[in-house]
Amino acid sequence: MAYAMNGGAPEPSRQERWDRRMEIPLGVASVVYLAGYALRVLGHRNLPSVWLDLCLGAVFGAWAFFVVDYAVRLRLSGLGPLRFLRSHLLDTVVVILPLLRPVRMVSIYDRIQRRHDRPRLGLYARVMVYSGLTIALLGFAGALTVYRYERDAPGATILTFGDSVWWACATLATVGYGDVTPVTPVGRVTAVGLMACGLALLGAVTGSFSSWLIQAFRREDEGRPPGGSPGAS
């Protein structure tokens, strides 16, 4: 591993530099993909065909961008394809199903849990904010997918996008009222995915908040002189 001249700190690898450089472009591509998909699903009866075709082009363009990023990271990693796939399983799933891209925020929480130095409040706060945004984006993407396949299905109870949003919120919260339920195979698979992702992301938020509280109380106890606790004589 190469070391920088200032203090012997390790330099980031080529893959780490690439990941940092691509954070914003990948975020923009994710928004473009989701916006294009949303317009196609919600405007399928009102938008002119030329606009629907433009949305489809934006969706495939963003998807191609994700594939190129995955290929570059595979090359920079120096790993074989199978080994890279095993060590980056979530990234592989996201490339195949780009609507699941918000799930990658779970990896931020995993990296925090592996840290050995003292966590900072800013880092934990970012995880909670990112996870909250991810839950919202994931719920929106799931609602779009379910609405697309359920709206014209025989015996469907999810007939409007509002119904689909209500169902997605109940599913992410693992409440499951049962007043509206998917009847198509794609809708039910989406439901399983939303339940699993909802548990993981809500766990990331609550786990980060709990860890920050523990660290804050520990720092307070370490800074208090012996016998200086409240109520000590």
PDB file of C-alpha atoms in Angstrom:
ATOM      1  CA  MET A   1       0.000   0.000   0.000  1.00  0.00           C
ATOM      2  CA  ALA A   2       1.321   3.438  -0.950  1.00  0.00           C
ATOM      3  CA  TYR A   3       1.824   6.076   1.705  1.00  0.00           C
ATOM      4  CA  ALA A   4       1.467   9.837   1.435  1.00  0.00           C
ATOM      5  CA  MET A   5       4.320  12.164   2.309  1.00  0.00           C
ATOM      6  CA  ASN A   6       2.423  13.940   5.082  1.00  0.00           C
ATOM      7  CA  GLY A   7       2.681  11.835   8.207  1.00  0.00           C
ATOM      8  CA  GLY A   8       2.824   8.504   6.421  1.00  0.00           C
ATOM      9  CA  ALA A   9      -0.971   8.302   6.011  1.00  0.00           C
ATOM     10  CA  PRO A  10      -2.004   5.622   3.521  1.00  0.00           C
ATOM     11  CA  GLU A  11      -3.078   6.900   0.136  1.00  0.00           C
ATOM     12  CA  PRO A  12      -6.492   5.774  -1.094  1.00  0.00           C
ATOM     13  CA  SER A  13      -6.444   3.047  -3.698  1.00  0.00           C
ATOM     14  CA  ARG A  14      -7.483   3.642  -7.293  1.00  0.00           C
ATOM     15  CA  GLN A  15     -10.838   2.017  -6.599  1.00  0.00           C
ATOM     16  CA  GLU A  16     -11.440   4.227  -3.553  1.00  0.00           C
ATOM     17  CA  ARG A  17     -10.583   7.329  -5.585  1.00  0.00           C
ATOM     18  CA  TRP A  18     -12.972   6.175  -8.313  1.00  0.00           C
ATOM     19  CA  ASP A  19     -15.754   5.537  -5.801  1.00  0.00           C
ATOM     20  CA  ARG A  20     -15.375   9.011  -4.304  1.00  0.00           C
ATOM     21  CA  ARG A  21     -15.271  10.618  -7.747  1.00  0.00           C
ATOM     22  CA  MET A  22     -18.420   8.828  -8.884  1.00  0.00           C
ATOM     23  CA  GLU A  23     -20.607   9.495  -5.837  1.00  0.00           C
ATOM     24  CA  ILE A  24     -22.289  12.600  -7.294  1.00  0.00           C
ATOM     25  CA  PRO A  25     -22.583  11.347 -10.916  1.00  0.00           C
ATOM     26  CA  LEU A  26     -24.102   8.088  -9.724  1.00  0.00           C
ATOM     27  CA  GLY A  27     -26.527  10.017  -7.529  1.00  0.00           C
ATOM     28  CA  VAL A  28     -27.593  12.139 -10.501  1.00  0.00           C
ATOM     29  CA  ALA A  29     -27.957   9.041 -12.677  1.00  0.00           C
ATOM     30  CA  SER A  30     -30.100   7.435  -9.980  1.00  0.00           C
ATOM     31  CA  VAL A  31     -32.418  10.463  -9.945  1.00  0.00           C
ATOM     32  CA  VAL A  32     -32.616  10.442 -13.754  1.00  0.00           C
ATOM     33  CA  TYR A  33     -33.448   6.738 -13.768  1.00  0.00           C
ATOM     34  CA  LEU A  34     -36.137   7.058 -11.111  1.00  0.00           C
ATOM     35  CA  ALA A  35     -37.640  10.182 -12.685  1.00  0.00           C
ATOM     36  CA  GLY A  36     -37.765   8.618 -16.143  1.00  0.00           C
ATOM     37  CA  TYR A  37     -39.329   5.443 -14.804  1.00  0.00           C
ATOM     38  CA  ALA A  38     -41.860   7.407 -12.754  1.00  0.00           C
ATOM     39  CA  LEU A  39     -42.942   9.520 -15.724  1.00  0.00           C
ATOM     40  CA  ARG A  40     -43.420   6.437 -17.875  1.00  0.00           C
ATOM     41  CA  VAL A  41     -45.511   4.682 -15.217  1.00  0.00           C
ATOM     42  CA  LEU A  42     -47.611   7.658 -14.101  1.00  0.00           C
ATOM     43  CA  GLY A  43     -47.967   9.311 -17.515  1.00  0.00           C
ATOM     44  CA  HIS A  44     -48.622   6.268 -19.651  1.00  0.00           C
ATOM     45  CA  ARG A  45     -52.116   7.525 -20.506  1.00  0.00           C
ATOM     46  CA  ASN A  46     -51.525  11.279 -20.648  1.00  0.00           C
ATOM     47  CA  LEU A  47     -48.036  11.941 -21.989  1.00  0.00           C
ATOM     48  CA  PRO A  48     -47.373  11.986 -25.748  1.00  0.00           C
ATOM     49  CA  SER A  49     -45.501   8.987 -27.095  1.00  0.00           C
ATOM     50  CA  VAL A  50     -42.423  11.106 -27.851  1.00  0.00           C
ATOM     51  CA  TRP A  51     -42.096  12.017 -24.168  1.00  0.00           C
ATOM     52  CA  LEU A  52     -42.559   8.410 -23.155  1.00  0.00           C
ATOM     53  CA  ASP A  53     -39.787   7.451 -25.579  1.00  0.00           C
ATOM     54  CA  LEU A  54     -37.516  10.146 -24.117  1.00  0.00           C
ATOM     55  CA  CYS A  55     -38.169   8.813 -20.639  1.00  0.00           C
ATOM     56  CA  LEU A  56     -37.333   5.313 -21.819  1.00  0.00           C
ATOM     57  CA  GLY A  57     -34.066   6.599 -23.319  1.00  0.00           C
ATOM     58  CA  ALA A  58     -33.178   8.309 -20.045  1.00  0.00           C
ATOM     59  CA  VAL A  59     -33.888   5.098 -18.136  1.00  0.00           C
ATOM     60  CA  PHE A  60     -31.669   2.986 -20.376  1.00  0.00           C
ATOM     61  CA  GLY A  61     -28.960   5.676 -20.445  1.00  0.00           C
ATOM     62  CA  ALA A  62     -28.786   5.765 -16.646  1.00  0.00           C
ATOM     63  CA  TRP A  63     -28.780   1.973 -16.543  1.00  0.00           C
ATOM     64  CA  ALA A  64     -25.845   1.892 -18.995  1.00  0.00           C
ATOM     65  CA  PHE A  65     -24.013   4.336 -16.722  1.00  0.00           C
ATOM     66  CA  PHE A  66     -24.467   1.975 -13.774  1.00  0.00           C
ATOM     67  CA  VAL A  67     -23.124  -0.930 -15.837  1.00  0.00           C
ATOM     68  CA  VAL A  68     -20.041   1.067 -16.893  1.00  0.00           C
ATOM     69  CA  ASP A  69     -19.334   2.052 -13.277  1.00  0.00           C
ATOM     70  CA  TYR A  70     -19.642  -1.585 -12.214  1.00  0.00           C
ATOM     71  CA  ALA A  71     -17.267  -2.698 -14.972  1.00  0.00           C
ATOM     72  CA  VAL A  72     -14.683  -0.050 -14.054  1.00  0.00           C
ATOM     73  CA  ARG A  73     -14.775  -0.990 -10.375  1.00  0.00           C
ATOM     74  CA  LEU A  74     -14.430  -4.641 -11.324  1.00  0.00           C
ATOM     75  CA  ARG A  75     -11.282  -3.832 -13.312  1.00  0.00           C
ATOM     76  CA  LEU A  76      -9.796  -1.556 -10.634  1.00  0.00           C
ATOM     77  CA  SER A  77     -10.402  -4.127  -7.901  1.00  0.00           C
ATOM     78  CA  GLY A  78      -7.970  -6.610  -9.451  1.00  0.00           C
ATOM     79  CA  LEU A  79     -10.338  -9.450  -8.542  1.00  0.00           C
ATOM     80  CA  GLY A  80     -11.765 -12.101 -10.800  1.00  0.00           C
ATOM     81  CA  PRO A  81     -15.396 -11.711 -11.879  1.00  0.00           C
ATOM     82  CA  LEU A  82     -16.724 -14.434  -9.567  1.00  0.00           C
ATOM     83  CA  ARG A  83     -14.733 -13.230  -6.568  1.00  0.00           C
ATOM     84  CA  PHE A  84     -15.803  -9.630  -7.201  1.00  0.00           C
ATOM     85  CA  LEU A  85     -19.423 -10.752  -7.491  1.00  0.00           C
ATOM     86  CA  ARG A  86     -19.248 -12.565  -4.141  1.00  0.00           C
ATOM     87  CA  SER A  87     -17.658  -9.596  -2.375  1.00  0.00           C
ATOM     88  CA  HIS A  88     -19.970  -7.031  -4.046  1.00  0.00           C
ATOM     89  CA  LEU A  89     -23.221  -8.971  -4.132  1.00  0.00           C
ATOM     90  CA  LEU A  90     -25.391  -5.946  -3.329  1.00  0.00           C
ATOM     91  CA  ASP A  91     -23.791  -3.888  -6.104  1.00  0.00           C
ATOM     92  CA  THR A  92     -24.421  -6.733  -8.554  1.00  0.00           C
ATOM     93  CA  VAL A  93     -28.088  -6.948  -7.582  1.00  0.00           C
ATOM     94  CA  VAL A  94     -28.425  -3.173  -7.961  1.00  0.00           C
ATOM     95  CA  VAL A  95     -26.972  -3.298 -11.484  1.00  0.00           C
ATOM     96  CA  ILE A  96     -29.506  -5.965 -12.449  1.00  0.00           C
ATOM     97  CA  LEU A  97     -32.388  -4.147 -10.708  1.00  0.00           C
ATOM     98  CA  PRO A  98     -31.509  -0.406 -10.702  1.00  0.00           C
ATOM     99  CA  LEU A  99     -34.679   0.513  -8.792  1.00  0.00           C
ATOM    100  CA  LEU A 100     -32.986  -1.086  -5.780  1.00  0.00           C
ATOM    101  CA  ARG A 101     -30.079   1.352  -5.946  1.00  0.00           C
ATOM    102  CA  PRO A 102     -31.156   3.165  -2.724  1.00  0.00           C
ATOM    103  CA  VAL A 103     -30.458  -0.079  -0.842  1.00  0.00           C
ATOM    104  CA  ARG A 104     -26.711   0.598  -1.255  1.00  0.00           C
ATOM    105  CA  MET A 105     -27.029   2.997   1.670  1.00  0.00           C
ATOM    106  CA  VAL A 106     -27.027  -0.066   3.925  1.00  0.00           C
ATOM    107  CA  SER A 107     -23.306  -0.445   3.143  1.00  0.00           C
ATOM    108  CA  ILE A 108     -22.633   2.913   4.828  1.00  0.00           C
ATOM    109  CA  TYR A 109     -24.008   1.560   8.091  1.00  0.00           C
ATOM    110  CA  ASP A 110     -21.956  -1.619   7.675  1.00  0.00           C
ATOM    111  CA  ARG A 111     -18.755   0.406   7.261  1.00  0.00           C
ATOM    112  CA  ILE A 112     -19.516   2.394  10.418  1.00  0.00           C
ATOM    113  CA  GLN A 113     -19.995  -0.804  12.396  1.00  0.00           C
ATOM    114  CA  ARG A 114     -16.511  -1.927  11.298  1.00  0.00           C
ATOM    115  CA  ARG A 115     -14.795   1.243  12.445  1.00  0.00           C
ATOM    116  CA  HIS A 116     -12.353   0.916  15.355  1.00  0.00           C
ATOM    117  CA  ASP A 117     -11.862   4.590  16.166  1.00  0.00           C
ATOM    118  CA  ARG A 118     -14.292   6.783  18.084  1.00  0.00           C
ATOM    119  CA  PRO A 119     -17.365   7.486  15.939  1.00  0.00           C
ATOM    120  CA  ARG A 120     -18.254  11.070  15.217  1.00  0.00           C
ATOM    121  CA  LEU A 121     -21.724  12.518  15.582  1.00  0.00           C
ATOM    122  CA  GLY A 122     -21.635  13.858  12.035  1.00  0.00           C
ATOM    123  CA  LEU A 123     -21.016  10.398  10.638  1.00  0.00           C
ATOM    124  CA  TYR A 124     -23.891   8.808  12.534  1.00  0.00           C
ATOM    125  CA  ALA A 125     -26.185  11.698  11.670  1.00  0.00           C
ATOM    126  CA  ARG A 126     -25.403  11.218   7.981  1.00  0.00           C
ATOM    127  CA  VAL A 127     -26.254   7.530   8.192  1.00  0.00           C
ATOM    128  CA  MET A 128     -29.614   8.296   9.782  1.00  0.00           C
ATOM    129  CA  VAL A 129     -30.429  10.969   7.198  1.00  0.00           C
ATOM    130  CA  TYR A 130     -29.286   8.836   4.266  1.00  0.00           C
ATOM    131  CA  SER A 131     -31.192   5.808   5.531  1.00  0.00           C
ATOM    132  CA  GLY A 132     -34.329   7.882   5.992  1.00  0.00           C
ATOM    133  CA  LEU A 133     -34.049   9.237   2.455  1.00  0.00           C
ATOM    134  CA  THR A 134     -33.368   5.732   1.203  1.00  0.00           C
ATOM    135  CA  ILE A 135     -36.545   4.433   2.836  1.00  0.00           C
ATOM    136  CA  ALA A 136     -38.517   7.196   1.103  1.00  0.00           C
ATOM    137  CA  LEU A 137     -36.919   6.543  -2.299  1.00  0.00           C
ATOM    138  CA  LEU A 138     -37.263   2.794  -1.960  1.00  0.00           C
ATOM    139  CA  GLY A 139     -40.915   3.114  -0.986  1.00  0.00           C
ATOM    140  CA  PHE A 140     -41.529   5.385  -3.978  1.00  0.00           C
ATOM    141  CA  ALA A 141     -39.809   2.957  -6.354  1.00  0.00           C
ATOM    142  CA  GLY A 142     -41.714   0.019  -4.903  1.00  0.00           C
ATOM    143  CA  ALA A 143     -45.007   1.885  -5.196  1.00  0.00           C
ATOM    144  CA  LEU A 144     -44.273   2.643  -8.852  1.00  0.00           C
ATOM    145  CA  THR A 145     -43.430  -0.968  -9.621  1.00  0.00           C
ATOM    146  CA  VAL A 146     -46.496  -2.375  -7.894  1.00  0.00           C
ATOM    147  CA  TYR A 147     -48.795   0.208  -9.495  1.00  0.00           C
ATOM    148  CA  ARG A 148     -47.425  -0.597 -12.945  1.00  0.00           C
ATOM    149  CA  TYR A 149     -48.220  -4.304 -12.675  1.00  0.00           C
ATOM    150  CA  GLU A 150     -51.319  -4.185 -10.469  1.00  0.00           C
ATOM    151  CA  ARG A 151     -53.441  -1.442 -12.020  1.00  0.00           C
ATOM    152  CA  ASP A 152     -54.905  -3.609 -14.792  1.00  0.00           C
ATOM    153  CA  ALA A 153     -54.626  -7.031 -13.139  1.00  0.00           C
ATOM    154  CA  PRO A 154     -57.833  -9.062 -12.627  1.00  0.00           C
ATOM    155  CA  GLY A 155     -59.012  -8.920  -9.023  1.00  0.00           C
ATOM    156  CA  ALA A 156     -56.510  -6.214  -8.101  1.00  0.00           C
ATOM    157  CA  THR A 157     -57.140  -3.979  -5.092  1.00  0.00           C
ATOM    158  CA  ILE A 158     -54.315  -1.537  -5.882  1.00  0.00           C
ATOM    159  CA  LEU A 159     -55.990   0.501  -8.612  1.00  0.00           C
ATOM    160  CA  THR A 160     -54.459   3.973  -8.171  1.00  0.00           C
ATOM    161  CA  PHE A 161     -51.001   5.274  -7.384  1.00  0.00           C
ATOM    162  CA  GLY A 162     -52.342   6.529  -4.060  1.00  0.00           C
ATOM    163  CA  ASP A 163     -53.335   2.978  -3.171  1.00  0.00           C
ATOM    164  CA  SER A 164     -49.847   1.833  -4.102  1.00  0.00           C
ATOM    165  CA  VAL A 165     -48.151   4.487  -1.953  1.00  0.00           C
ATOM    166  CA  TRP A 166     -50.336   3.572   1.037  1.00  0.00           C
ATOM    167  CA  TRP A 167     -49.494  -0.100   0.546  1.00  0.00           C
ATOM    168  CA  ALA A 168     -45.733   0.659   0.256  1.00  0.00           C
ATOM    169  CA  CYS A 169     -45.748   2.657   3.512  1.00  0.00           C
ATOM    170  CA  ALA A 170     -47.539  -0.125   5.388  1.00  0.00           C
ATOM    171  CA  THR A 171     -45.186  -2.730   3.935  1.00  0.00           C
ATOM    172  CA  LEU A 172     -41.976  -0.824   4.733  1.00  0.00           C
ATOM    173  CA  ALA A 173     -43.186  -0.353   8.285  1.00  0.00           C
ATOM    174  CA  THR A 174     -43.953  -4.111   8.374  1.00  0.00           C
ATOM    175  CA  VAL A 175     -47.483  -3.256   9.549  1.00  0.00           C
ATOM    176  CA  GLY A 176     -49.426  -4.950   6.779  1.00  0.00           C
ATOM    177  CA  TYR A 177     -53.032  -3.784   7.260  1.00  0.00           C
ATOM    178  CA  GLY A 178     -54.226  -6.038   4.457  1.00  0.00           C
ATOM    179  CA  ASP A 179     -56.793  -3.615   3.033  1.00  0.00           C
ATOM    180  CA  VAL A 180     -54.866  -3.518  -0.266  1.00  0.00           C
ATOM    181  CA  THR A 181     -52.582  -6.346  -1.359  1.00  0.00           C
ATOM    182  CA  PRO A 182     -50.761  -7.229  -4.582  1.00  0.00           C
ATOM    183  CA  VAL A 183     -52.118 -10.130  -6.624  1.00  0.00           C
ATOM    184  CA  THR A 184     -49.523 -10.388  -9.403  1.00  0.00           C
ATOM    185  CA  PRO A 185     -46.241 -12.329  -9.050  1.00  0.00           C
ATOM    186  CA  VAL A 186     -44.168  -9.168  -9.615  1.00  0.00           C
ATOM    187  CA  GLY A 187     -46.181  -7.294  -7.010  1.00  0.00           C
ATOM    188  CA  ARG A 188     -45.730 -10.013  -4.419  1.00  0.00           C
ATOM    189  CA  VAL A 189     -41.992 -10.321  -5.070  1.00  0.00           C
ATOM    190  CA  THR A 190     -41.745  -6.541  -4.683  1.00  0.00           C
ATOM    191  CA  ALA A 191     -43.603  -6.833  -1.372  1.00  0.00           C
ATOM    192  CA  VAL A 192     -41.093  -9.352  -0.046  1.00  0.00           C
ATOM    193  CA  GLY A 193     -38.212  -7.108  -1.092  1.00  0.00           C
ATOM    194  CA  LEU A 194     -39.759  -4.035   0.543  1.00  0.00           C
ATOM    195  CA  MET A 195     -40.319  -5.880   3.808  1.00  0.00           C
ATOM    196  CA  ALA A 196     -36.705  -7.086   3.921  1.00  0.00           C
ATOM    197  CA  CYS A 197     -35.266  -3.703   2.964  1.00  0.00           C
ATOM    198  CA  GLY A 198     -37.548  -1.894   5.381  1.00  0.00           C
ATOM    199  CA  LEU A 199     -36.295  -4.011   8.265  1.00  0.00           C
ATOM    200  CA  ALA A 200     -32.665  -3.461   7.267  1.00  0.00           C
ATOM    201  CA  LEU A 201     -32.913   0.299   6.778  1.00  0.00           C
ATOM    202  CA  LEU A 202     -35.013   0.953   9.868  1.00  0.00           C
ATOM    203  CA  GLY A 203     -32.489  -1.159  11.764  1.00  0.00           C
ATOM    204  CA  ALA A 204     -29.702   1.027  10.411  1.00  0.00           C
ATOM    205  CA  VAL A 205     -31.431   4.171  11.674  1.00  0.00           C
ATOM    206  CA  THR A 206     -32.259   2.846  15.127  1.00  0.00           C
ATOM    207  CA  GLY A 207     -28.876   1.112  15.472  1.00  0.00           C
ATOM    208  CA  SER A 208     -26.960   4.269  14.556  1.00  0.00           C
ATOM    209  CA  PHE A 209     -28.993   6.390  16.940  1.00  0.00           C
ATOM    210  CA  SER A 210     -28.512   3.902  19.773  1.00  0.00           C
ATOM    211  CA  SER A 211     -24.770   3.672  19.109  1.00  0.00           C
ATOM    212  CA  TRP A 212     -24.449   7.456  19.134  1.00  0.00           C
ATOM    213  CA  LEU A 213     -26.296   7.661  22.460  1.00  0.00           C
ATOM    214  CA  ILE A 214     -23.998   5.035  23.991  1.00  0.00           C
ATOM    215  CA  GLN A 215     -20.897   6.849  22.722  1.00  0.00           C
ATOM    216  CA  ALA A 216     -22.195  10.195  24.003  1.00  0.00           C
ATOM    217  CA  PHE A 217     -22.899   8.827  27.492  1.00  0.00           C
ATOM    218  CA  ARG A 218     -19.533   7.049  27.540  1.00  0.00           C
ATOM    219  CA  ARG A 219     -17.661  10.247  26.671  1.00  0.00           C
ATOM    220  CA  GLU A 220     -19.613  12.072  29.384  1.00  0.00           C
ATOM    221  CA  ASP A 221     -18.698   9.413  31.952  1.00  0.00           C
ATOM    222  CA  GLU A 222     -15.030   9.441  30.921  1.00  0.00           C
ATOM    223  CA  GLY A 223     -14.884  13.214  31.316  1.00  0.00           C
ATOM    224  CA  ARG A 224     -16.488  13.194  34.776  1.00  0.00           C
ATOM    225  CA  PRO A 225     -14.109  13.049  37.790  1.00  0.00           C
ATOM    226  CA  PRO A 226     -14.385  10.050  40.139  1.00  0.00           C
ATOM    227  CA  GLY A 227     -17.310  10.428  42.505  1.00  0.00           C
ATOM    228  CA  GLY A 228     -18.681  13.243  40.377  1.00  0.00           C
ATOM    229  CA  SER A 229     -21.768  11.428  39.191  1.00  0.00           C
ATOM    230  CA  PRO A 230     -25.132  12.982  40.021  1.00  0.00           C
ATOM    231  CA  GLY A 231     -26.277  12.105  43.537  1.00  0.00           C
ATOM    232  CA  ALA A 232     -22.784  11.198  44.775  1.00  0.00           C
ATOM    233  CA  SER A 233     -21.917  12.590  48.173  1.00  0.00           C
TER     234      SER A 233
END
